[in-house]
PDB file of C-alpha atoms in Angstrom:
ATOM      1  CA  MET E 770      14.916 -18.660  -3.291  1.00  0.00           C
ATOM      2  CA  LYS E 771      14.746 -17.078   0.146  1.00  0.00           C
ATOM      3  CA  ILE E 772      13.046 -13.662   0.281  1.00  0.00           C
ATOM      4  CA  ILE E 773      14.432 -11.140   2.768  1.00  0.00           C
ATOM      5  CA  GLU E 774      12.427  -7.994   3.562  1.00  0.00           C
ATOM      6  CA  VAL E 775      14.481  -5.061   4.789  1.00  0.00           C
ATOM      7  CA  VAL E 776      14.265  -1.331   5.344  1.00  0.00           C
ATOM      8  CA  ALA E 777      16.889   1.249   4.448  1.00  0.00           C
ATOM      9  CA  ALA E 778      17.228   4.828   5.657  1.00  0.00           C
ATOM     10  CA  ILE E 779      18.115   7.692   3.374  1.00  0.00           C
ATOM     11  CA  ILE E 780      19.310   9.946   6.183  1.00  0.00           C
ATOM     12  CA  LEU E 781      19.517  13.587   5.186  1.00  0.00           C
ATOM     13  CA  ASN E 782      21.463  16.325   6.915  1.00  0.00           C
ATOM     14  CA  ASP E 783      21.576  19.670   5.058  1.00  0.00           C
ATOM     15  CA  GLU E 784      21.171  17.828   1.728  1.00  0.00           C
ATOM     16  CA  LYS E 785      24.052  15.478   2.560  1.00  0.00           C
ATOM     17  CA  ILE E 786      23.228  11.787   2.481  1.00  0.00           C
ATOM     18  CA  LEU E 787      24.666   9.169   4.828  1.00  0.00           C
ATOM     19  CA  ALA E 788      26.306   6.129   3.231  1.00  0.00           C
ATOM     20  CA  VAL E 789      27.825   3.270   5.222  1.00  0.00           C
ATOM     21  CA  GLN E 790      30.264   0.546   4.228  1.00  0.00           C
ATOM     22  CA  LYS E 791      29.807  -3.094   5.158  1.00  0.00           C
ATOM     23  CA  GLY E 792      32.713  -5.135   6.392  1.00  0.00           C
ATOM     24  CA  LYS E 793      33.301  -8.793   5.543  1.00  0.00           C
ATOM     25  CA  VAL E 794      29.964 -10.636   5.556  1.00  0.00           C
ATOM     26  CA  LYS E 795      28.664 -14.099   4.613  1.00  0.00           C
ATOM     27  CA  PHE E 796      28.418 -13.348   0.878  1.00  0.00           C
ATOM     28  CA  ASP E 797      31.441 -11.882  -0.900  1.00  0.00           C
ATOM     29  CA  TYR E 798      29.284 -10.030  -3.441  1.00  0.00           C
ATOM     30  CA  VAL E 799      28.046  -7.666  -0.714  1.00  0.00           C
ATOM     31  CA  SER E 800      31.180  -7.602   1.456  1.00  0.00           C
ATOM     32  CA  TYR E 801      32.839  -4.182   1.662  1.00  0.00           C
ATOM     33  CA  LYS E 802      30.079  -2.618  -0.435  1.00  0.00           C
ATOM     34  CA  TRP E 803      28.457   0.701   0.397  1.00  0.00           C
ATOM     35  CA  GLU E 804      24.795   0.839   1.326  1.00  0.00           C
ATOM     36  CA  PHE E 805      22.098   2.917   2.916  1.00  0.00           C
ATOM     37  CA  PRO E 806      21.829   1.782   6.554  1.00  0.00           C
ATOM     38  CA  GLY E 807      18.994  -0.439   7.697  1.00  0.00           C
ATOM     39  CA  GLY E 808      18.133  -4.058   8.247  1.00  0.00           C
ATOM     40  CA  LYS E 809      15.553  -6.821   8.439  1.00  0.00           C
ATOM     41  CA  VAL E 810      11.931  -6.198   9.344  1.00  0.00           C
ATOM     42  CA  GLU E 811      10.894  -8.289  12.343  1.00  0.00           C
ATOM     43  CA  ILE E 812       7.580 -10.132  12.703  1.00  0.00           C
ATOM     44  CA  ASP E 813       4.710  -7.833  13.805  1.00  0.00           C
ATOM     45  CA  GLU E 814       6.833  -4.723  13.207  1.00  0.00           C
ATOM     46  CA  SER E 815       5.808  -1.880  10.910  1.00  0.00           C
ATOM     47  CA  LEU E 816       8.297  -0.639   8.334  1.00  0.00           C
ATOM     48  CA  GLU E 817       8.598   2.640  10.228  1.00  0.00           C
ATOM     49  CA  GLN E 818       9.271   0.835  13.510  1.00  0.00           C
ATOM     50  CA  ALA E 819      11.888  -1.320  11.780  1.00  0.00           C
ATOM     51  CA  ILE E 820      13.776   1.638  10.320  1.00  0.00           C
ATOM     52  CA  THR E 821      13.794   3.493  13.631  1.00  0.00           C
ATOM     53  CA  ARG E 822      15.007   0.403  15.526  1.00  0.00           C
ATOM     54  CA  GLU E 823      17.629  -0.620  12.974  1.00  0.00           C
ATOM     55  CA  ILE E 824      19.219   2.836  12.733  1.00  0.00           C
ATOM     56  CA  LEU E 825      19.397   3.143  16.510  1.00  0.00           C
ATOM     57  CA  GLU E 826      21.002  -0.335  16.763  1.00  0.00           C
ATOM     58  CA  GLU E 827      23.455   0.150  13.881  1.00  0.00           C
ATOM     59  CA  LEU E 828      24.366   3.828  14.221  1.00  0.00           C
ATOM     60  CA  ASN E 829      23.244   5.023  17.664  1.00  0.00           C
ATOM     61  CA  ILE E 830      21.111   7.791  16.183  1.00  0.00           C
ATOM     62  CA  HIS E 831      17.402   8.492  16.336  1.00  0.00           C
ATOM     63  CA  VAL E 832      15.689   9.143  13.031  1.00  0.00           C
ATOM     64  CA  VAL E 833      12.194  10.047  11.963  1.00  0.00           C
ATOM     65  CA  PRO E 834      11.027   8.301   8.781  1.00  0.00           C
ATOM     66  CA  GLU E 835       9.266  10.947   6.684  1.00  0.00           C
ATOM     67  CA  GLN E 836       8.187   9.067   3.582  1.00  0.00           C
ATOM     68  CA  LEU E 837       8.697   5.893   1.625  1.00  0.00           C
ATOM     69  CA  LEU E 838      10.901   6.827  -1.329  1.00  0.00           C
ATOM     70  CA  ILE E 839      11.132   3.535  -3.235  1.00  0.00           C
ATOM     71  CA  THR E 840      10.815  -0.201  -2.767  1.00  0.00           C
ATOM     72  CA  VAL E 841      13.578  -2.070  -4.577  1.00  0.00           C
ATOM     73  CA  LYS E 842      13.273  -5.747  -5.496  1.00  0.00           C
ATOM     74  CA  HIS E 843      16.620  -7.306  -6.336  1.00  0.00           C
ATOM     75  CA  SER E 844      17.783 -10.878  -6.813  1.00  0.00           C
ATOM     76  CA  TYR E 845      21.221 -11.750  -5.528  1.00  0.00           C
ATOM     77  CA  PRO E 846      22.666 -15.226  -6.223  1.00  0.00           C
ATOM     78  CA  ASP E 847      21.576 -16.592  -2.821  1.00  0.00           C
ATOM     79  CA  PHE E 848      18.473 -14.583  -1.905  1.00  0.00           C
ATOM     80  CA  HIS E 849      15.852 -12.158  -3.171  1.00  0.00           C
ATOM     81  CA  LEU E 850      15.816  -8.781  -1.425  1.00  0.00           C
ATOM     82  CA  VAL E 851      12.790  -6.516  -0.972  1.00  0.00           C
ATOM     83  CA  MET E 852      14.132  -3.205   0.337  1.00  0.00           C
ATOM     84  CA  HIS E 853      11.835  -0.383   1.478  1.00  0.00           C
ATOM     85  CA  CYS E 854      13.803   2.886   1.397  1.00  0.00           C
ATOM     86  CA  PHE E 855      12.640   5.767   3.579  1.00  0.00           C
ATOM     87  CA  ILE E 856      13.652   9.402   3.594  1.00  0.00           C
ATOM     88  CA  CYS E 857      14.637  10.054   7.223  1.00  0.00           C
ATOM     89  CA  ASN E 858      15.771  13.023   9.242  1.00  0.00           C
ATOM     90  CA  LYS E 859      18.240  12.609  12.075  1.00  0.00           C
ATOM     91  CA  ILE E 860      16.834  14.030  15.281  1.00  0.00           C
ATOM     92  CA  GLU E 861      19.496  13.163  17.857  1.00  0.00           C
ATOM     93  CA  GLY E 862      22.483  11.036  18.744  1.00  0.00           C
ATOM     94  CA  ASN E 863      26.152  10.806  17.878  1.00  0.00           C
ATOM     95  CA  LEU E 864      27.009   8.446  15.058  1.00  0.00           C
ATOM     96  CA  ILE E 865      28.660   5.236  16.287  1.00  0.00           C
ATOM     97  CA  LEU E 866      29.391   2.438  13.813  1.00  0.00           C
ATOM     98  CA  ASN E 867      28.169  -0.746  15.489  1.00  0.00           C
ATOM     99  CA  GLU E 868      27.974  -2.889  12.324  1.00  0.00           C
ATOM    100  CA  HIS E 869      29.772  -0.988   9.554  1.00  0.00           C
ATOM    101  CA  ILE E 870      33.427  -0.147   8.958  1.00  0.00           C
ATOM    102  CA  GLN E 871      33.021   3.351   7.544  1.00  0.00           C
ATOM    103  CA  ALA E 872      30.452   6.128   7.117  1.00  0.00           C
ATOM    104  CA  VAL E 873      30.431   9.253   4.972  1.00  0.00           C
ATOM    105  CA  TRP E 874      28.089  12.200   4.427  1.00  0.00           C
ATOM    106  CA  LEU E 875      28.011  13.002   0.717  1.00  0.00           C
ATOM    107  CA  ASP E 876      26.342  15.378  -1.707  1.00  0.00           C
ATOM    108  CA  ILE E 877      24.054  13.656  -4.191  1.00  0.00           C
ATOM    109  CA  ALA E 878      26.589  14.352  -6.971  1.00  0.00           C
ATOM    110  CA  ASP E 879      29.253  12.335  -5.140  1.00  0.00           C
ATOM    111  CA  LEU E 880      27.241   9.201  -4.364  1.00  0.00           C
ATOM    112  CA  HIS E 881      28.136   7.544  -7.674  1.00  0.00           C
ATOM    113  CA  HIS E 882      31.822   7.446  -6.673  1.00  0.00           C
ATOM    114  CA  LEU E 883      31.197   4.664  -4.134  1.00  0.00           C
ATOM    115  CA  ASP E 884      31.173   0.901  -4.781  1.00  0.00           C
ATOM    116  CA  TRP E 885      27.513   0.240  -3.937  1.00  0.00           C
ATOM    117  CA  ALA E 886      25.716  -3.002  -3.176  1.00  0.00           C
ATOM    118  CA  GLU E 887      23.688  -3.769  -6.315  1.00  0.00           C
ATOM    119  CA  ALA E 888      20.299  -3.374  -4.623  1.00  0.00           C
ATOM    120  CA  ASP E 889      21.163   0.159  -3.484  1.00  0.00           C
ATOM    121  CA  ILE E 890      22.098   1.502  -6.935  1.00  0.00           C
ATOM    122  CA  PRO E 891      18.500   2.190  -8.136  1.00  0.00           C
ATOM    123  CA  VAL E 892      17.894   4.297  -5.024  1.00  0.00           C
ATOM    124  CA  ILE E 893      20.406   6.998  -6.015  1.00  0.00           C
ATOM    125  CA  PRO E 894      18.415   8.571  -8.895  1.00  0.00           C
ATOM    126  CA  GLU E 895      15.303   8.511  -6.696  1.00  0.00           C
ATOM    127  CA  ILE E 896      17.150  10.513  -4.023  1.00  0.00           C
ATOM    128  CA  LYS E 897      18.240  13.002  -6.670  1.00  0.00           C
ATOM    129  CA  ASN E 898      14.648  13.427  -7.886  1.00  0.00           C
ATOM    130  CA  TYR E 899      13.423  13.826  -4.312  1.00  0.00           C
ATOM    131  CA  LEU E 900      15.995  16.536  -3.527  1.00  0.00           C
ATOM    132  CA  LEU E 901      15.264  18.372  -6.784  1.00  0.00           C
ATOM    133  CA  SER E 902      11.534  18.346  -6.026  1.00  0.00           C
ATOM    134  CA  LYS E 903      12.184  19.824  -2.560  1.00  0.00           C
ATOM    135  CA  ARG E 904      14.245  22.665  -4.070  1.00  0.00           C
ATOM    136  CA  SER E 905      11.454  23.683  -6.432  1.00  0.00           C
ATOM    137  CA  TYR E 906       9.229  24.906  -3.590  1.00  0.00           C
TER     138      TYR E 906
END
């Protein structure tokens, strides 16, 4: 089975998290699903370089990856996904959807209301734990 390595950005803005919705894509099981933005890692590119490039290409915003939150390994029917999820802060730019059909900023408590791509679901409790740990300081 083909292995695809990707990065995903958990973009925070005043404890709101950015979620984006895919449009119609090659595989129906991920079409119109919500996800954390990101994309494929290119050859000779670090994970941090990939996340910065992908978010600029997809959303027209500059982000700074702060830390790796979780790496998710998930098998879809047609490929195996390895997704490195980074906590990122937006530093500049106006959000423009170049590849997605919708974007929302949500509180952590509201993330579960969306119809997520399966690989993104395990990321949500990790975000919650991260935000709770930041509040305890």
